[in-house]
Amino acid sequence: MAANNQPESGGEQMSQQTLLRVIAKMTIPFILTFGCYVILHGELGPGGGFQGGVIVAAAFILYGLVFGADELRRRIPTSIIDACMALGALLYAGVGLACVLRGGTFLDYGMLKPDHAGDGEALGMSLVEYGVGLTVASVMVTIYLMISERRATLRKGEVS
Amino acid sequence: MDIELPESIRAHLPVLVVLLPLFGGLLAMFTGLVQRGGGVIAWAWSVLTTALMLICAAAMLQQVHASPEPLVYRLGSWPEAYGIGYSVDALNAYVILVVSIIAFLTTVYAKDSVMAEIANDRHHLFYSVWLLAIAGLIGITVTGDTFNIYVLLEISSLTVYTLVALGGDRDRRALVASLKYLILGSIGATFILLGIGYLLMLTGTLNMTDMHDQLVRMREAGDLVNNRTVFVSFAFLMVGLSLKMALFPLHLWLPNAYTYAPSAVSALVAATATKVGVYMTFRFVFTIYGGVYDTSADLQLLALCACLGIVVSSLSAIRQMNVKKVLAYSSVGQIAYIVLGFSLANHAGVTASVIHIFNHAIIKGGMFMAVGAVALRTGGTKIEDFKGIGRQMPVTMAAFTVGGCGLIGVPLTSGFISKWYLVQAAMQEGYWGVAGVVLLGGVLAIIYVWRLVEIIWFGTPDDPSKRVKEAPLSMLIPMWILIGASLYFGVDATWTADSAQAAASLLLNGGHG
Amino acid sequence: MESFGYFNYWLAIVIIMIGFYGVIARRNLLKQAISLGLFQTGVFLFYVTMGVYRSPDGTSGVAPIWTDAAKTGPFDNPLPHVLMLTAIVVSVSTLAVAVAIIVSIQRKYGTIEEDEILEADKRDS
């Protein structure tokens, strides 16, 4: 794209460096695993969807930093990230709606398993955390992609 | 018109009016996966969602009028003291209906305007954010929990900032306007949060009814004498709310935001966002502090701001060279009328406020729709674009003119009804000056409306060879429904007056149904 | 000593005011956004310190989950903390939207200094 017109600090140069590439490739799986752990563990211990989602997003952002945002965008198309954003929030709202359909009020987790209200609550909370995690991760990636976007929107003579 | 819904739905109405646009908005995002025509699908989906929401809102109003107690809905079945409780009475059922009507009609209207103004690959995002904004606005109105109000306020505000910024594709000033709105709006919301914090500190609860009961108990125990916490919380809340509803002199974010936003967004936001701000003020002033804390001095200050606002904003409106900006300044003035009404704190005054929430929403919504139609056909909203446009787009401009009469308060338009109640309220209190300001505001409105009307019908276009078509039907129908309603409720104000009086009695009797 | 007893509120209000000053006085849009974040952080601090419960002698209280009144000790009310968790998310979202808009402004105007933007607008009209 129009990247060549202006000096860029990210992208091209960084992906040339072997050390960065190797380290990034080595750490990204661990970051993702840890992020998923924080999300999965969230309904009982410290952590949860927000924190875990940000950690998962950090893995993607690291990939984008090292290999360039364009490469990241090629790997996961923005339409899919947009869909994930909605999907996560829908999971949250869907859990709430499922409670209504089972005869409770909105977000009344206990109704998910009327025989074992405690299990229902754990189930509802976990699902909600997964939804939050998905949304937060995709929102963070979107923000990174959007800010790093190098779309040439400046018209001629507009820059002072 | 009776709406029969099955019992299983009726029980969930308070949460359904929020869930419908929420789900709709999230699902609208998926239309981005469709390669071509996703924008139209997103639009059709939004129309469907808002239509269902409108039906629910109408049914809910009926249900509220039928039962003496407010409808209460507990999220997650938690008792209200711990969880979030939705509580719907005659006031918020009415405001929800107003917001739903406007939301439905502006969504229908949005199709062509969004096609023309927003980049094609963003239509699914536009409708998604649009529906989420509606969900936020409805949520503020339906909830009975103060912290929930803050969160939903931020949801609706953040989405509206985004919608305003989308106007940046056509005019880059939209971005600056949106950022200014964001900064001032966030300051306002944070002040509201601080005010809620002081109330929480004092009462240990977030539920509005509970808060009121606690405060009453404290006053009876004599704990509220010279209690500075109550005073500080009230002050923070009032400043924050005044920022949110753009009360003069805290209105500076409004004119540019309304002017540079996409046309459909201007119509939606102008008709609903500040009205919901007024609704919040009602809740805080009357439902929480009503009968607890002597607010008369503060209300007089609000009345003074409102009087100044009416005069100054009308004078500013006269000088503007952009039609949307004239309407935006006029909105600041009209909000001031609403504030003036309830700050008189008598029955007629509050009634005038509640009526004017509806009347101004339909008038201003209709007028912004008319201006948006002109923007679609001529590509601009400057005064020059409107020269002689009346002969080329007569149906649209007739709507604009009728709406203008409503702003002035010409008899037989709904604007007259609001002013009539307002002047009555001022005279009951013996505030002749206030009545004078209301009439002066009307005179100033004649000047700025007439200036536009003259240009529209009698001006000669700069380029006489340029022909423009009449607006498409998808714009004309919602526009004329709103403008027609403003005429209908100007002649037969039974429904509005009854609803407003019910809401006013509710607010003044300690704010509990 | 009474005013020192309120020192947490003093701290919160000082942070709020620093942020508020920054929003008003800075002409750089990004600095305004950062100040806005600071302004909101002050309010979070206010809420969180509010949750600390001490009985009037300054030593102890009974947490509502204990039914046993003997289990006294200073405790924190979790409610304001939970509220602030939500408010922090809101604040981060606000910052994200603000930064997104500022990036667009930078693209369209080539600057994020408020006075230069105003000048560019004046030239346009």
mmCIF file of N, CA, C and O in Angstrom, chain A residues 78-121:
data_model
loop_
_atom_site.group_PDB
_atom_site.id
_atom_site.type_symbol
_atom_site.label_atom_id
_atom_site.label_comp_id
_atom_site.label_asym_id
_atom_site.label_seq_id
_atom_site.Cartn_x
_atom_site.Cartn_y
_atom_site.Cartn_z
ATOM 1 N N THR A 78 -10.820 -8.940 8.609
ATOM 2 C CA THR A 78 -11.532 -8.086 9.561
ATOM 3 C C THR A 78 -12.992 -8.490 9.705
ATOM 4 O O THR A 78 -13.565 -8.342 10.776
ATOM 5 N N SER A 79 -13.575 -9.037 8.613
ATOM 6 C CA SER A 79 -14.999 -9.401 8.733
ATOM 7 C C SER A 79 -15.159 -10.494 9.794
ATOM 8 O O SER A 79 -16.151 -10.513 10.521
ATOM 9 N N ILE A 80 -14.168 -11.373 9.893
ATOM 10 C CA ILE A 80 -14.271 -12.447 10.898
ATOM 11 C C ILE A 80 -14.109 -11.857 12.301
ATOM 12 O O ILE A 80 -14.824 -12.243 13.238
ATOM 13 N N ILE A 81 -13.184 -10.898 12.441
ATOM 14 C CA ILE A 81 -13.021 -10.292 13.771
ATOM 15 C C ILE A 81 -14.302 -9.572 14.168
ATOM 16 O O ILE A 81 -14.761 -9.676 15.309
ATOM 17 N N ASP A 82 -14.890 -8.849 13.201
ATOM 18 C CA ASP A 82 -16.158 -8.167 13.488
ATOM 19 C C ASP A 82 -17.191 -9.175 13.971
ATOM 20 O O ASP A 82 -17.905 -8.938 14.950
ATOM 21 N N ALA A 83 -17.263 -10.309 13.260
ATOM 22 C CA ALA A 83 -18.256 -11.320 13.619
ATOM 23 C C ALA A 83 -17.976 -11.866 15.018
ATOM 24 O O ALA A 83 -18.903 -12.071 15.800
ATOM 25 N N CYS A 84 -16.674 -12.067 15.342
ATOM 26 C CA CYS A 84 -16.335 -12.580 16.680
ATOM 27 C C CYS A 84 -16.760 -11.598 17.764
ATOM 28 O O CYS A 84 -17.239 -11.993 18.829
ATOM 29 N N MET A 85 -16.557 -10.314 17.458
ATOM 30 C CA MET A 85 -16.963 -9.274 18.408
ATOM 31 C C MET A 85 -18.432 -9.448 18.767
ATOM 32 O O MET A 85 -18.802 -9.463 19.943
ATOM 33 N N ALA A 86 -19.260 -9.593 17.718
ATOM 34 C CA ALA A 86 -20.698 -9.727 17.955
ATOM 35 C C ALA A 86 -21.002 -11.070 18.599
ATOM 36 O O ALA A 86 -21.840 -11.164 19.493
ATOM 37 N N LEU A 87 -20.268 -12.129 18.155
ATOM 38 C CA LEU A 87 -20.540 -13.471 18.648
ATOM 39 C C LEU A 87 -20.353 -13.542 20.160
ATOM 40 O O LEU A 87 -21.166 -14.121 20.875
ATOM 41 N N GLY A 88 -19.273 -12.938 20.647
ATOM 42 C CA GLY A 88 -19.006 -12.974 22.072
ATOM 43 C C GLY A 88 -20.115 -12.318 22.864
ATOM 44 O O GLY A 88 -20.642 -12.880 23.832
ATOM 45 N N ALA A 89 -20.503 -11.106 22.413
ATOM 46 C CA ALA A 89 -21.565 -10.404 23.116
ATOM 47 C C ALA A 89 -22.867 -11.167 23.017
ATOM 48 O O ALA A 89 -23.667 -11.198 23.955
ATOM 49 N N LEU A 90 -23.069 -11.824 21.852
ATOM 50 C CA LEU A 90 -24.300 -12.601 21.678
ATOM 51 C C LEU A 90 -24.335 -13.780 22.634
ATOM 52 O O LEU A 90 -25.400 -14.142 23.132
ATOM 53 N N LEU A 91 -23.168 -14.374 22.862
ATOM 54 C CA LEU A 91 -23.109 -15.500 23.792
ATOM 55 C C LEU A 91 -23.589 -15.050 25.172
ATOM 56 O O LEU A 91 -24.397 -15.719 25.817
ATOM 57 N N TYR A 92 -23.093 -13.887 25.580
ATOM 58 C CA TYR A 92 -23.522 -13.305 26.864
ATOM 59 C C TYR A 92 -25.036 -13.121 26.881
ATOM 60 O O TYR A 92 -25.751 -13.659 27.738
ATOM 61 N N ALA A 93 -25.519 -12.381 25.881
ATOM 62 C CA ALA A 93 -26.949 -12.088 25.852
ATOM 63 C C ALA A 93 -27.750 -13.366 25.657
ATOM 64 O O ALA A 93 -28.843 -13.518 26.207
ATOM 65 N N GLY A 94 -27.181 -14.318 24.899
ATOM 66 C CA GLY A 94 -27.886 -15.562 24.648
ATOM 67 C C GLY A 94 -28.082 -16.365 25.925
ATOM 68 O O GLY A 94 -29.144 -16.954 26.138
ATOM 69 N N VAL A 95 -27.077 -16.364 26.781
ATOM 70 C CA VAL A 95 -27.218 -17.049 28.069
ATOM 71 C C VAL A 95 -28.375 -16.427 28.842
ATOM 72 O O VAL A 95 -29.219 -17.119 29.411
ATOM 73 N N GLY A 96 -28.415 -15.095 28.812
ATOM 74 C CA GLY A 96 -29.502 -14.400 29.495
ATOM 75 C C GLY A 96 -30.844 -14.803 28.944
ATOM 76 O O GLY A 96 -31.788 -15.086 29.689
ATOM 77 N N LEU A 97 -30.908 -14.887 27.620
ATOM 78 C CA LEU A 97 -32.180 -15.211 26.979
ATOM 79 C C LEU A 97 -32.569 -16.653 27.264
ATOM 80 O O LEU A 97 -33.750 -16.949 27.468
ATOM 81 N N ALA A 98 -31.565 -17.536 27.296
ATOM 82 C CA ALA A 98 -31.858 -18.937 27.593
ATOM 83 C C ALA A 98 -32.533 -19.049 28.955
ATOM 84 O O ALA A 98 -33.445 -19.848 29.148
ATOM 85 N N CYS A 99 -32.081 -18.213 29.906
ATOM 86 C CA CYS A 99 -32.705 -18.225 31.231
ATOM 87 C C CYS A 99 -34.169 -17.808 31.145
ATOM 88 O O CYS A 99 -35.032 -18.371 31.823
ATOM 89 N N VAL A 100 -34.434 -16.797 30.276
ATOM 90 C CA VAL A 100 -35.826 -16.360 30.122
ATOM 91 C C VAL A 100 -36.657 -17.493 29.539
ATOM 92 O O VAL A 100 -37.762 -17.787 29.999
ATOM 93 N N LEU A 101 -36.102 -18.174 28.514
ATOM 94 C CA LEU A 101 -36.857 -19.230 27.845
ATOM 95 C C LEU A 101 -37.125 -20.396 28.795
ATOM 96 O O LEU A 101 -38.097 -21.116 28.638
ATOM 97 N N ARG A 102 -36.254 -20.557 29.781
ATOM 98 C CA ARG A 102 -36.472 -21.644 30.738
ATOM 99 C C ARG A 102 -37.356 -21.202 31.904
ATOM 100 O O ARG A 102 -37.444 -21.882 32.906
ATOM 101 N N GLY A 103 -37.938 -20.036 31.762
ATOM 102 C CA GLY A 103 -38.943 -19.633 32.736
ATOM 103 C C GLY A 103 -38.442 -18.751 33.851
ATOM 104 O O GLY A 103 -39.184 -18.410 34.758
ATOM 105 N N GLY A 104 -37.155 -18.382 33.822
ATOM 106 C CA GLY A 104 -36.653 -17.469 34.848
ATOM 107 C C GLY A 104 -36.723 -16.033 34.347
ATOM 108 O O GLY A 104 -37.419 -15.735 33.383
ATOM 109 N N THR A 105 -36.007 -15.143 35.009
ATOM 110 C CA THR A 105 -35.884 -13.796 34.479
ATOM 111 C C THR A 105 -34.550 -13.720 33.751
ATOM 112 O O THR A 105 -33.769 -14.659 33.751
ATOM 113 N N PHE A 106 -34.294 -12.563 33.131
ATOM 114 C CA PHE A 106 -33.084 -12.404 32.333
ATOM 115 C C PHE A 106 -31.847 -12.602 33.213
ATOM 116 O O PHE A 106 -31.750 -12.015 34.282
ATOM 117 N N LEU A 107 -30.913 -13.425 32.747
ATOM 118 C CA LEU A 107 -29.643 -13.702 33.439
ATOM 119 C C LEU A 107 -29.822 -14.435 34.771
ATOM 120 O O LEU A 107 -28.965 -14.380 35.631
ATOM 121 N N ASP A 108 -30.942 -15.131 34.918
ATOM 122 C CA ASP A 108 -31.165 -15.917 36.126
ATOM 123 C C ASP A 108 -30.513 -17.285 35.914
ATOM 124 O O ASP A 108 -31.148 -18.261 35.549
ATOM 125 N N TYR A 109 -29.177 -17.340 36.162
ATOM 126 C CA TYR A 109 -28.402 -18.518 35.773
ATOM 127 C C TYR A 109 -28.939 -19.803 36.368
ATOM 128 O O TYR A 109 -28.832 -20.863 35.776
ATOM 129 N N GLY A 110 -29.459 -19.717 37.565
ATOM 130 C CA GLY A 110 -29.923 -20.917 38.247
ATOM 131 C C GLY A 110 -30.907 -21.715 37.407
ATOM 132 O O GLY A 110 -30.968 -22.943 37.504
ATOM 133 N N MET A 111 -31.657 -21.048 36.539
ATOM 134 C CA MET A 111 -32.676 -21.722 35.746
ATOM 135 C C MET A 111 -32.085 -22.574 34.637
ATOM 136 O O MET A 111 -32.795 -23.328 33.996
ATOM 137 N N LEU A 112 -30.768 -22.431 34.374
ATOM 138 C CA LEU A 112 -30.178 -23.236 33.308
ATOM 139 C C LEU A 112 -30.223 -24.715 33.679
ATOM 140 O O LEU A 112 -30.345 -25.577 32.831
ATOM 141 N N LYS A 113 -30.071 -25.000 34.968
ATOM 142 C CA LYS A 113 -30.206 -26.382 35.434
ATOM 143 C C LYS A 113 -31.084 -26.349 36.675
ATOM 144 O O LYS A 113 -30.574 -26.260 37.792
ATOM 145 N N PRO A 114 -32.396 -26.386 36.481
ATOM 146 C CA PRO A 114 -33.294 -26.171 37.618
ATOM 147 C C PRO A 114 -33.069 -27.158 38.758
ATOM 148 O O PRO A 114 -33.313 -26.833 39.915
ATOM 149 N N ASP A 115 -32.563 -28.383 38.432
ATOM 150 C CA ASP A 115 -32.356 -29.367 39.502
ATOM 151 C C ASP A 115 -31.168 -28.978 40.377
ATOM 152 O O ASP A 115 -31.190 -29.157 41.589
ATOM 153 N N HIS A 116 -30.103 -28.470 39.724
ATOM 154 C CA HIS A 116 -28.910 -28.085 40.467
ATOM 155 C C HIS A 116 -28.621 -26.621 40.180
ATOM 156 O O HIS A 116 -27.887 -26.306 39.252
ATOM 157 N N ALA A 117 -29.252 -25.760 40.953
ATOM 158 C CA ALA A 117 -29.123 -24.335 40.666
ATOM 159 C C ALA A 117 -27.671 -23.891 40.707
ATOM 160 O O ALA A 117 -27.236 -23.063 39.921
ATOM 161 N N GLY A 118 -26.886 -24.518 41.600
ATOM 162 C CA GLY A 118 -25.473 -24.145 41.706
ATOM 163 C C GLY A 118 -24.721 -24.439 40.427
ATOM 164 O O GLY A 118 -23.973 -23.615 39.919
ATOM 165 N N ASP A 119 -24.959 -25.640 39.855
ATOM 166 C CA ASP A 119 -24.321 -25.993 38.586
ATOM 167 C C ASP A 119 -24.731 -25.027 37.490
ATOM 168 O O ASP A 119 -23.914 -24.582 36.686
ATOM 169 N N GLY A 120 -26.025 -24.704 37.469
ATOM 170 C CA GLY A 120 -26.526 -23.772 36.459
ATOM 171 C C GLY A 120 -25.812 -22.446 36.564
ATOM 172 O O GLY A 120 -25.423 -21.853 35.550
ATOM 173 N N GLU A 121 -25.603 -21.999 37.789
ATOM 174 C CA GLU A 121 -24.930 -20.715 37.959
ATOM 175 C C GLU A 121 -23.504 -20.769 37.442
ATOM 176 O O GLU A 121 -23.034 -19.873 36.749
#
